[in-house]
PDB file of C-alpha atoms in Angstrom:
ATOM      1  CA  UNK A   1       0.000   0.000   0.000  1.00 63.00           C
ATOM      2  CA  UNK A   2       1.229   3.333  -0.407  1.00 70.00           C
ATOM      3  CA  UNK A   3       2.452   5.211   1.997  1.00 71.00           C
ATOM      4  CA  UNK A   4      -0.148   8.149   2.384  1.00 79.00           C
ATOM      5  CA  UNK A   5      -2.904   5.752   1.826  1.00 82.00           C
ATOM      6  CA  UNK A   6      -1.733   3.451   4.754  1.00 85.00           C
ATOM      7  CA  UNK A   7      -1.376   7.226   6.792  1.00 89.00           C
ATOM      8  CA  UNK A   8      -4.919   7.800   5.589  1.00 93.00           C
ATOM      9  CA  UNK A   9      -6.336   4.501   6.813  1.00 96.00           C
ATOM     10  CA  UNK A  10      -4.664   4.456  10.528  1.00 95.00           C
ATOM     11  CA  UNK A  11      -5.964   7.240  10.804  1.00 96.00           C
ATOM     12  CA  UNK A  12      -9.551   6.943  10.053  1.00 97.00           C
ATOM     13  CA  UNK A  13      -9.067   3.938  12.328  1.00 98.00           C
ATOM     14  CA  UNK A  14      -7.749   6.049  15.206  1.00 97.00           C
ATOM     15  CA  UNK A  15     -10.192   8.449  14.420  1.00 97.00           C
ATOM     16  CA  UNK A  16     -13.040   6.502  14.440  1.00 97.00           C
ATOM     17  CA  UNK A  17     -11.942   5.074  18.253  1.00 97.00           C
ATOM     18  CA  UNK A  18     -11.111   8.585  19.896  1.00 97.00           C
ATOM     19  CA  UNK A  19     -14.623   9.557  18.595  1.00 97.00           C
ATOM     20  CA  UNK A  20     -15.560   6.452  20.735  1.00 97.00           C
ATOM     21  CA  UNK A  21     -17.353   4.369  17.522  1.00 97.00           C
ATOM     22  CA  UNK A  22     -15.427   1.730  18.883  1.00 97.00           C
ATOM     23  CA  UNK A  23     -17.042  -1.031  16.578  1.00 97.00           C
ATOM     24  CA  UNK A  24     -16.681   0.575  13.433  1.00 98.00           C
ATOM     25  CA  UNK A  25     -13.096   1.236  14.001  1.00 98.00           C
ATOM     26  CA  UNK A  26     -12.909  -2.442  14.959  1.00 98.00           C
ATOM     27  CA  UNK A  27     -14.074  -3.536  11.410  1.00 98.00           C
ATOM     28  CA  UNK A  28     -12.171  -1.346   9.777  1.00 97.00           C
ATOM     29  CA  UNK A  29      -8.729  -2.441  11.138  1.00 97.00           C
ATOM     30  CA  UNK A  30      -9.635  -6.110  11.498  1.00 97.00           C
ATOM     31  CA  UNK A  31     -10.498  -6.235   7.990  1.00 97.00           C
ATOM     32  CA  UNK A  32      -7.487  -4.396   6.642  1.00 96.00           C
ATOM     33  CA  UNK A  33      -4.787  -6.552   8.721  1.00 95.00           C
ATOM     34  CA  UNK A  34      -2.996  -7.796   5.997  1.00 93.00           C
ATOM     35  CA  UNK A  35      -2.388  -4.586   4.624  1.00 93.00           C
ATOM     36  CA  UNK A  36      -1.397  -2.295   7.631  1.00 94.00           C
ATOM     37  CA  UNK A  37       2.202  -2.221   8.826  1.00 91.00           C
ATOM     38  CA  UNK A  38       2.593  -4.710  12.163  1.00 92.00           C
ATOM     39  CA  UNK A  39       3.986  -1.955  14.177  1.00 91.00           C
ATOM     40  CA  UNK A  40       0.720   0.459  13.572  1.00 93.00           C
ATOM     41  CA  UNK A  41      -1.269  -2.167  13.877  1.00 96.00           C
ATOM     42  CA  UNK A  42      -0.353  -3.499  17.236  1.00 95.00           C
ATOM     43  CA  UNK A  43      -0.277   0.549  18.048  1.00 95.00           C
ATOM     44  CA  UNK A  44      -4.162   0.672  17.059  1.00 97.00           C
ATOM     45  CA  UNK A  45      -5.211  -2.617  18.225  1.00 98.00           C
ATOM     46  CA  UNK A  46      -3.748  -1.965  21.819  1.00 97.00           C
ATOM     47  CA  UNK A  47      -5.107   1.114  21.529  1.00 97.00           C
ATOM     48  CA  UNK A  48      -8.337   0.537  20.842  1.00 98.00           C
ATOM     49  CA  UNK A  49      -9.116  -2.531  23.482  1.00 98.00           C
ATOM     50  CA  UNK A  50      -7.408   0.308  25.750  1.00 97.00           C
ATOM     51  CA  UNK A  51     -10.861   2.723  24.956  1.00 97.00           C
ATOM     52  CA  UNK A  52     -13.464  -0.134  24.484  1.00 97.00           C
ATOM     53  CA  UNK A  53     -12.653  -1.965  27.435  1.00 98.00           C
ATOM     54  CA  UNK A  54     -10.993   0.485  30.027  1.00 97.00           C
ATOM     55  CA  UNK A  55     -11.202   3.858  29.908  1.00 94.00           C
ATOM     56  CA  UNK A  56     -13.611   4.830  27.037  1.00 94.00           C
ATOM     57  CA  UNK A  57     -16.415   3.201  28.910  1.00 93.00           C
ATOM     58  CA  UNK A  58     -18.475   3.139  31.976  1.00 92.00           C
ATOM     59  CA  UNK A  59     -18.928  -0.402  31.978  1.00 95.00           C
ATOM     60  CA  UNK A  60     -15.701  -1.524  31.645  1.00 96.00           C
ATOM     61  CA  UNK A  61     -14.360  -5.300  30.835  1.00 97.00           C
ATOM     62  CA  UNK A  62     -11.177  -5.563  31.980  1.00 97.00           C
ATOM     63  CA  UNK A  63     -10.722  -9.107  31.051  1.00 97.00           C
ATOM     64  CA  UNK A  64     -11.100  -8.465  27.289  1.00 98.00           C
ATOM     65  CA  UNK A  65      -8.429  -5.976  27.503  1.00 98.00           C
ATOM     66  CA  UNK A  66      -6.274  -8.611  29.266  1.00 97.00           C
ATOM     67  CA  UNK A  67      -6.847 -10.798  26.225  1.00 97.00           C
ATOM     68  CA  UNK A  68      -5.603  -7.972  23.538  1.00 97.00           C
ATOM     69  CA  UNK A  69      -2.445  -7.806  25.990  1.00 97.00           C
ATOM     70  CA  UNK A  70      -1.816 -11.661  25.896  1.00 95.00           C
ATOM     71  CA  UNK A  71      -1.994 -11.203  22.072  1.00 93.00           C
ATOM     72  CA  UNK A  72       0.980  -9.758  22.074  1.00 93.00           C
ATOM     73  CA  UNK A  73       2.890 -10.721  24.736  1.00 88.00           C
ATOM     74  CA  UNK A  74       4.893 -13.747  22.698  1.00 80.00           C
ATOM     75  CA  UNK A  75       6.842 -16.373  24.752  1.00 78.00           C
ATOM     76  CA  UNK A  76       9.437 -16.023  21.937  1.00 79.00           C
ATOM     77  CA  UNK A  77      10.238 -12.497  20.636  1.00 79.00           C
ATOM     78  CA  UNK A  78      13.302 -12.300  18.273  1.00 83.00           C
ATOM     79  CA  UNK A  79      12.846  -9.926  15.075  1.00 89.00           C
ATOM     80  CA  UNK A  80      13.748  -5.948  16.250  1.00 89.00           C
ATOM     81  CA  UNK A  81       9.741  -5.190  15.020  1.00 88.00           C
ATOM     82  CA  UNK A  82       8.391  -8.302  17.666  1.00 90.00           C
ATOM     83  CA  UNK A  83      10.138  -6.699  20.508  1.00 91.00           C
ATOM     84  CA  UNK A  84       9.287  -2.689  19.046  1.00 92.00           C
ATOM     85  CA  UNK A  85       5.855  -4.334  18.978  1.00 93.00           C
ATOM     86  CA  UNK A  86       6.083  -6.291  22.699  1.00 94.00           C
ATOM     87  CA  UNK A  87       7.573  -2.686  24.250  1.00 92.00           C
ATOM     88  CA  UNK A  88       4.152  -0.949  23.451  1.00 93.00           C
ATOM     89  CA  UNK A  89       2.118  -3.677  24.689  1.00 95.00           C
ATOM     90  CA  UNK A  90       4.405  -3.608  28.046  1.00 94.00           C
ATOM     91  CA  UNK A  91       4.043   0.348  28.567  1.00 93.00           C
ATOM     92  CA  UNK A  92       0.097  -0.483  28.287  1.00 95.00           C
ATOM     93  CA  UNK A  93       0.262  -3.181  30.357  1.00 96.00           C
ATOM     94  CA  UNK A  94       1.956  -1.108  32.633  1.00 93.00           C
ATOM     95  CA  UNK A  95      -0.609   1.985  33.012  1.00 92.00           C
ATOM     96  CA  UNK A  96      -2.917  -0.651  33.151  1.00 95.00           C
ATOM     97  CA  UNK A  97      -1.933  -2.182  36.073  1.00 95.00           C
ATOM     98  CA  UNK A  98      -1.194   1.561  37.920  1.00 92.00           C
ATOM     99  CA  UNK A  99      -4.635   1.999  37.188  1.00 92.00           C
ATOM    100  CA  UNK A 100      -5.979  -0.682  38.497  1.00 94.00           C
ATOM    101  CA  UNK A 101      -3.610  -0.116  41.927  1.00 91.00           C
ATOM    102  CA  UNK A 102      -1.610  -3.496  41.270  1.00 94.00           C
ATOM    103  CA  UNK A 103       1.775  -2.214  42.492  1.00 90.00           C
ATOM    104  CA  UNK A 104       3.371  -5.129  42.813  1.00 92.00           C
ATOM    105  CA  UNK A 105       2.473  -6.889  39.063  1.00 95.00           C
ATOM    106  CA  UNK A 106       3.520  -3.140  37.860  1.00 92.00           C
ATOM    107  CA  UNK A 107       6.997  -3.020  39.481  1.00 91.00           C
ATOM    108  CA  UNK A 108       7.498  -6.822  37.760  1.00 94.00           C
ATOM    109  CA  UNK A 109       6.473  -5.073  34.571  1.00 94.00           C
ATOM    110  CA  UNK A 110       8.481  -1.897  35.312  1.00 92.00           C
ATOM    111  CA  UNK A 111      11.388  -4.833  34.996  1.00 92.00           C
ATOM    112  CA  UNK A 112      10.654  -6.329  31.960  1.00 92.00           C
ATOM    113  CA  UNK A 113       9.717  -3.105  30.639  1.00 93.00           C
ATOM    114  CA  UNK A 114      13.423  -1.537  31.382  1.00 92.00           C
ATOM    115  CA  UNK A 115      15.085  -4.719  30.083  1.00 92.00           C
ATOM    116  CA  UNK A 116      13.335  -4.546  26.577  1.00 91.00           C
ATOM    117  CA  UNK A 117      14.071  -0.554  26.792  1.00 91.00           C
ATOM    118  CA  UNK A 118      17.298  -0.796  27.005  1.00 90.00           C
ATOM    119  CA  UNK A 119      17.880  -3.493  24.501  1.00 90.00           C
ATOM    120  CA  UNK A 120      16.459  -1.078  21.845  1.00 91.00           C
ATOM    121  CA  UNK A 121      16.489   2.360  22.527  1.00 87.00           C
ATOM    122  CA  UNK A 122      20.133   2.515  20.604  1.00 88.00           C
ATOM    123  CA  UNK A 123      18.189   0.563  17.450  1.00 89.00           C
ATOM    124  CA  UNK A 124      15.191   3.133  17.008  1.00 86.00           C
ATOM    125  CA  UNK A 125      16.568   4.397  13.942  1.00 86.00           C
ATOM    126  CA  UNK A 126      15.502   0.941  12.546  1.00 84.00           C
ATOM    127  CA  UNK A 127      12.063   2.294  12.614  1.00 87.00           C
ATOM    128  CA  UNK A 128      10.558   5.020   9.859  1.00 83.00           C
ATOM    129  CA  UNK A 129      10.206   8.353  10.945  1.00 83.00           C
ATOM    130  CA  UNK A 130       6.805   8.239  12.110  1.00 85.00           C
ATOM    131  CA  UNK A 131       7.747   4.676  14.110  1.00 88.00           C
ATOM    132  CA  UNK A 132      10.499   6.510  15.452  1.00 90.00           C
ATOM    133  CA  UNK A 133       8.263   9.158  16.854  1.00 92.00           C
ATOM    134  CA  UNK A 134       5.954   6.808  18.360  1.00 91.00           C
ATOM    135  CA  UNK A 135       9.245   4.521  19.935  1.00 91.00           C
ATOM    136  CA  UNK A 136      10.093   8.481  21.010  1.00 93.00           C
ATOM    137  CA  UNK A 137       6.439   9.000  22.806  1.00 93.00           C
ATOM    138  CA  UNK A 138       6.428   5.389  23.998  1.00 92.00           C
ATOM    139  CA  UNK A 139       9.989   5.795  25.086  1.00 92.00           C
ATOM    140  CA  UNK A 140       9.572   9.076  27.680  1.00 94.00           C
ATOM    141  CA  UNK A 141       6.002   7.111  28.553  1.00 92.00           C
ATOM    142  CA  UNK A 142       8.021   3.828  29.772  1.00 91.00           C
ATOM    143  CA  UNK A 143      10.733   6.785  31.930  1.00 92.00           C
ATOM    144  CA  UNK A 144       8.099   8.499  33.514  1.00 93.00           C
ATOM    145  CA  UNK A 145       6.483   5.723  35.047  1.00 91.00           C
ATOM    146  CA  UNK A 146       9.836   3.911  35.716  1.00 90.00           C
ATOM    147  CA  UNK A 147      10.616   7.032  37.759  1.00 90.00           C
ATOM    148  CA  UNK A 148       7.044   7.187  39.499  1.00 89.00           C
ATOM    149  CA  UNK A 149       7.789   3.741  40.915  1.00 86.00           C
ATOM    150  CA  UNK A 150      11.044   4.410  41.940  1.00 84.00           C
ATOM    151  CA  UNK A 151      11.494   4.741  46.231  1.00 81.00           C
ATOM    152  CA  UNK A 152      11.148   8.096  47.142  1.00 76.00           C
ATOM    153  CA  UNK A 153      14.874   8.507  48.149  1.00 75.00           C
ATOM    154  CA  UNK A 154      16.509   7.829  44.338  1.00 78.00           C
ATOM    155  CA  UNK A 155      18.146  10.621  43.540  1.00 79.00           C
ATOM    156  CA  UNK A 156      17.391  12.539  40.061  1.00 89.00           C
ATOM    157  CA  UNK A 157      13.350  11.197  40.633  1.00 89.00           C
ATOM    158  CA  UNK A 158      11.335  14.244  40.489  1.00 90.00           C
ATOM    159  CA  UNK A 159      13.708  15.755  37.887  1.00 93.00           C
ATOM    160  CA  UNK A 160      14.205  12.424  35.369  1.00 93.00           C
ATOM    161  CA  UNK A 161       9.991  12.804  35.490  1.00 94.00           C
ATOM    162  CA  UNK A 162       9.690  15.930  34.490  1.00 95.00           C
ATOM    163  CA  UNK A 163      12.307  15.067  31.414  1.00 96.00           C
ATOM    164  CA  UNK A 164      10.134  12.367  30.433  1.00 96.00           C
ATOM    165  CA  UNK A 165       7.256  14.460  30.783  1.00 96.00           C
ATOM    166  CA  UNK A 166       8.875  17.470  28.503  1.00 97.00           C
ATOM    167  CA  UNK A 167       9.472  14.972  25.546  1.00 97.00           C
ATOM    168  CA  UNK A 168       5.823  13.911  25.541  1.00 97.00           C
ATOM    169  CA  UNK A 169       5.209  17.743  25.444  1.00 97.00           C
ATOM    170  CA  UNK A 170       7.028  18.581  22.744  1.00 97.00           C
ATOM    171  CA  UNK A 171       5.134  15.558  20.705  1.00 97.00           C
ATOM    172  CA  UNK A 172       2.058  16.950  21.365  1.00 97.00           C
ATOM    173  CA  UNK A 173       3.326  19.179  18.594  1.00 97.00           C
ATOM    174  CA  UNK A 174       4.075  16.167  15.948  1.00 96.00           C
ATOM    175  CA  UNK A 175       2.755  16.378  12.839  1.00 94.00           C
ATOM    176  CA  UNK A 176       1.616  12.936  12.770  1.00 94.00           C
ATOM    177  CA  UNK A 177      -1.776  13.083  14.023  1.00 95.00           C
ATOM    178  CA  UNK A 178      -1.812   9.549  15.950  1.00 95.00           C
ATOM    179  CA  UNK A 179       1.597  10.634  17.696  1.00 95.00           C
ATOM    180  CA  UNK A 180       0.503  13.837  18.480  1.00 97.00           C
ATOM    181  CA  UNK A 181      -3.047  12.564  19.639  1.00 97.00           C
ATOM    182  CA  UNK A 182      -1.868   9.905  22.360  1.00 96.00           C
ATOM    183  CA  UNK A 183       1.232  12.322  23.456  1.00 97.00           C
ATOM    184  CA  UNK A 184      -1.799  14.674  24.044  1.00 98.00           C
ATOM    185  CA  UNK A 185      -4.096  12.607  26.153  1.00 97.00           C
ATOM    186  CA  UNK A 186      -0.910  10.774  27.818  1.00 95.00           C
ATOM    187  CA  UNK A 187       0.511  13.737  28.884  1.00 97.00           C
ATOM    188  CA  UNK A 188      -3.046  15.254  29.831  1.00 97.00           C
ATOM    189  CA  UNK A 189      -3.796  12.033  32.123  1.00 96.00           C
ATOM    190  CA  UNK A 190      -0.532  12.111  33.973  1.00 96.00           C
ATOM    191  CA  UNK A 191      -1.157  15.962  34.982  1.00 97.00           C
ATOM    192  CA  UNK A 192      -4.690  15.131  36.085  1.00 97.00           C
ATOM    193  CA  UNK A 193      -3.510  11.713  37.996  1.00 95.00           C
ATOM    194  CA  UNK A 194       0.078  12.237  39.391  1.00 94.00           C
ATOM    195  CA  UNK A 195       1.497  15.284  38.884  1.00 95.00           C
ATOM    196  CA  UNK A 196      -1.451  17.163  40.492  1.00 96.00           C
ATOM    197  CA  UNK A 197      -1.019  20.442  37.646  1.00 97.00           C
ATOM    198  CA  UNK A 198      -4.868  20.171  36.943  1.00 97.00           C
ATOM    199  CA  UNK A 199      -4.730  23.798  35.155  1.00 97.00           C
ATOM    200  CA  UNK A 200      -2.581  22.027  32.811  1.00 97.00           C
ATOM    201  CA  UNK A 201      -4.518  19.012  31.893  1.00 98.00           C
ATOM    202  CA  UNK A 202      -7.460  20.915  31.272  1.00 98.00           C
ATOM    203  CA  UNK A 203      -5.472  22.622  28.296  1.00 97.00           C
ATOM    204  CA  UNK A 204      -4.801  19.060  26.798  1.00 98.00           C
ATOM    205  CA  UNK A 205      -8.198  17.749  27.055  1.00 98.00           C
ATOM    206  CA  UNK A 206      -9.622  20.665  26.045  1.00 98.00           C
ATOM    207  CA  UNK A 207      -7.481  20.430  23.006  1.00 97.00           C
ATOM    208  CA  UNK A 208      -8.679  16.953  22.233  1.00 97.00           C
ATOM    209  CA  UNK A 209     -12.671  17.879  23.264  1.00 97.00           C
ATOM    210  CA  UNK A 210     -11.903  20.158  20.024  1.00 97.00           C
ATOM    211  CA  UNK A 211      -9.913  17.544  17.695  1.00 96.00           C
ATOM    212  CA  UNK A 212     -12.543  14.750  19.205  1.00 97.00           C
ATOM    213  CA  UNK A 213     -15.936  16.385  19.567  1.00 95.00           C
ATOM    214  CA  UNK A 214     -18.191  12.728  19.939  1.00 95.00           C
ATOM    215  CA  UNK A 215     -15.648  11.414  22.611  1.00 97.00           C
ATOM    216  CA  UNK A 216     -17.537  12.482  26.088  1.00 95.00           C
ATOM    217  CA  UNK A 217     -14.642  11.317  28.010  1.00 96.00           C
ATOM    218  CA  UNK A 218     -12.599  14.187  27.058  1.00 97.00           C
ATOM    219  CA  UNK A 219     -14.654  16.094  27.974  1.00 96.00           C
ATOM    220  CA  UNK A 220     -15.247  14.652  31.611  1.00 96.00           C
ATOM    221  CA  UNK A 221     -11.732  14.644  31.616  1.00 97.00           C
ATOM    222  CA  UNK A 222     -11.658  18.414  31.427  1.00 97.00           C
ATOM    223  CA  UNK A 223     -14.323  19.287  33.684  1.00 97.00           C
ATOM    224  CA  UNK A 224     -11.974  17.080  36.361  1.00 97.00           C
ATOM    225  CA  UNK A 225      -9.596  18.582  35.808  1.00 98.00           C
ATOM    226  CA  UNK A 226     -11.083  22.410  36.193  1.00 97.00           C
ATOM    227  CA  UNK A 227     -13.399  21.011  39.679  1.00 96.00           C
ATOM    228  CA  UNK A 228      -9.920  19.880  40.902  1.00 96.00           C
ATOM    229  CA  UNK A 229      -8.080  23.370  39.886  1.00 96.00           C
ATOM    230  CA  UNK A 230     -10.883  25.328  41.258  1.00 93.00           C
ATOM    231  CA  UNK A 231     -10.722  23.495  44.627  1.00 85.00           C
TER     232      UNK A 231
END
């Protein structure tokens, strides 16, 4: 497929989940598998189990989500696209379990997580640009929460969070509209939910009410985060 066509079609996918019309954007990628790049594909598959089953709903079913996870977690992981591929499903896995307060299966994943990291950070430029921007976002996700788990008393802490948390920033600014989407709402969630800066999550979800005007969540996101600001 050509390259702005494939562009074109991950993002009508994407669209079609951050405007919460979760099935349709299920058929659509399900039925163009063979034809979308792994890497995206894993990207809007994740993704989208992520909205349907966890947060994009309020009756969520956590067990399907665990099933999109196992998907991709492969016993055996060998080629530098499986493990690209098994690092996103990791840095999910690992806000997933935060959110659902299991410390202790998210410090095991923190592991693995740092392990696979490190292994590939140094090989990113085997990516395209637009991978590479994702591994980037991905990347600065994986730091921040590596440094949120860390004990209190590591030096560099705070300071290696913010860093993290200045990277996804600047993405918010990428040109690719699925990269600068997720770097949006990541960055918007982790002001509302751990760094406490509520003025400044309001900006990003108000940002993404605007790009996403069906999704409702953004919008409850924003109110949050303006009650929490004004209190």
């Amino acid at each position: 497929m050509h390259p702005k066509a494939q562009d074109d079609l991950n993002n009508r996918i994407f669209r079609l989940t951050y405007n919460q019309h979760y099935d349709s954007a299920t058929v659509l990628l399900t039925s163009n598998q063979p034809i979308i790049d792994a890497y995206y594909y894993a990207v809007l598959d994740i993704d989208l189990s992520y909205w349907k089953n966890v947060t994009g709903t309020d009756t969520p079913n956590y067990p399907a989500f665990e099933q999109t996870l196992t998907k991709y977690n492969l016993r055996s992981v060998e080629t530098f696209d499986q493990k690209a591929i098994q690092l996103i499903m990791l840095s999910y896995q690992l806000r997933y379990q935060l959110k659902r307060y299991r410390v202790f299966d998210a410090i095991l994943t923190r592991k693995k997580t740092l392990i696979l990291f490190n292994e590939l950070k140094d090989r990113s430029t085997l990516l395209t640009s637009d991978q590479q921007e994702l591994f980037r976002l991905y990347s600065a996700l994986i730091l921040y929460f590596d440094n949120y788990l860390k004990p209190f008393f590591i030096a560099n802490k705070k300071e290696n969070r913010i860093a993290a948390l200045t990277e996804m920033e600047k993405l918010t600014h990428s040109e690719n509209n699925i990269t600068a989407t997720l770097s949006t709402y990541f960055v918007g969630k982790i002001y509302l939910d751990y760094e406490k800066e509520f003025r400044k999550g309001a900006q990003h979800f108000q940002t993404l009410s605007a790009d996403y005007p069906a999704n409702n969540r953004f919008k409850k996101l924003y109110e949050d985060c303006l009650s929490k600001a004004a209190n």
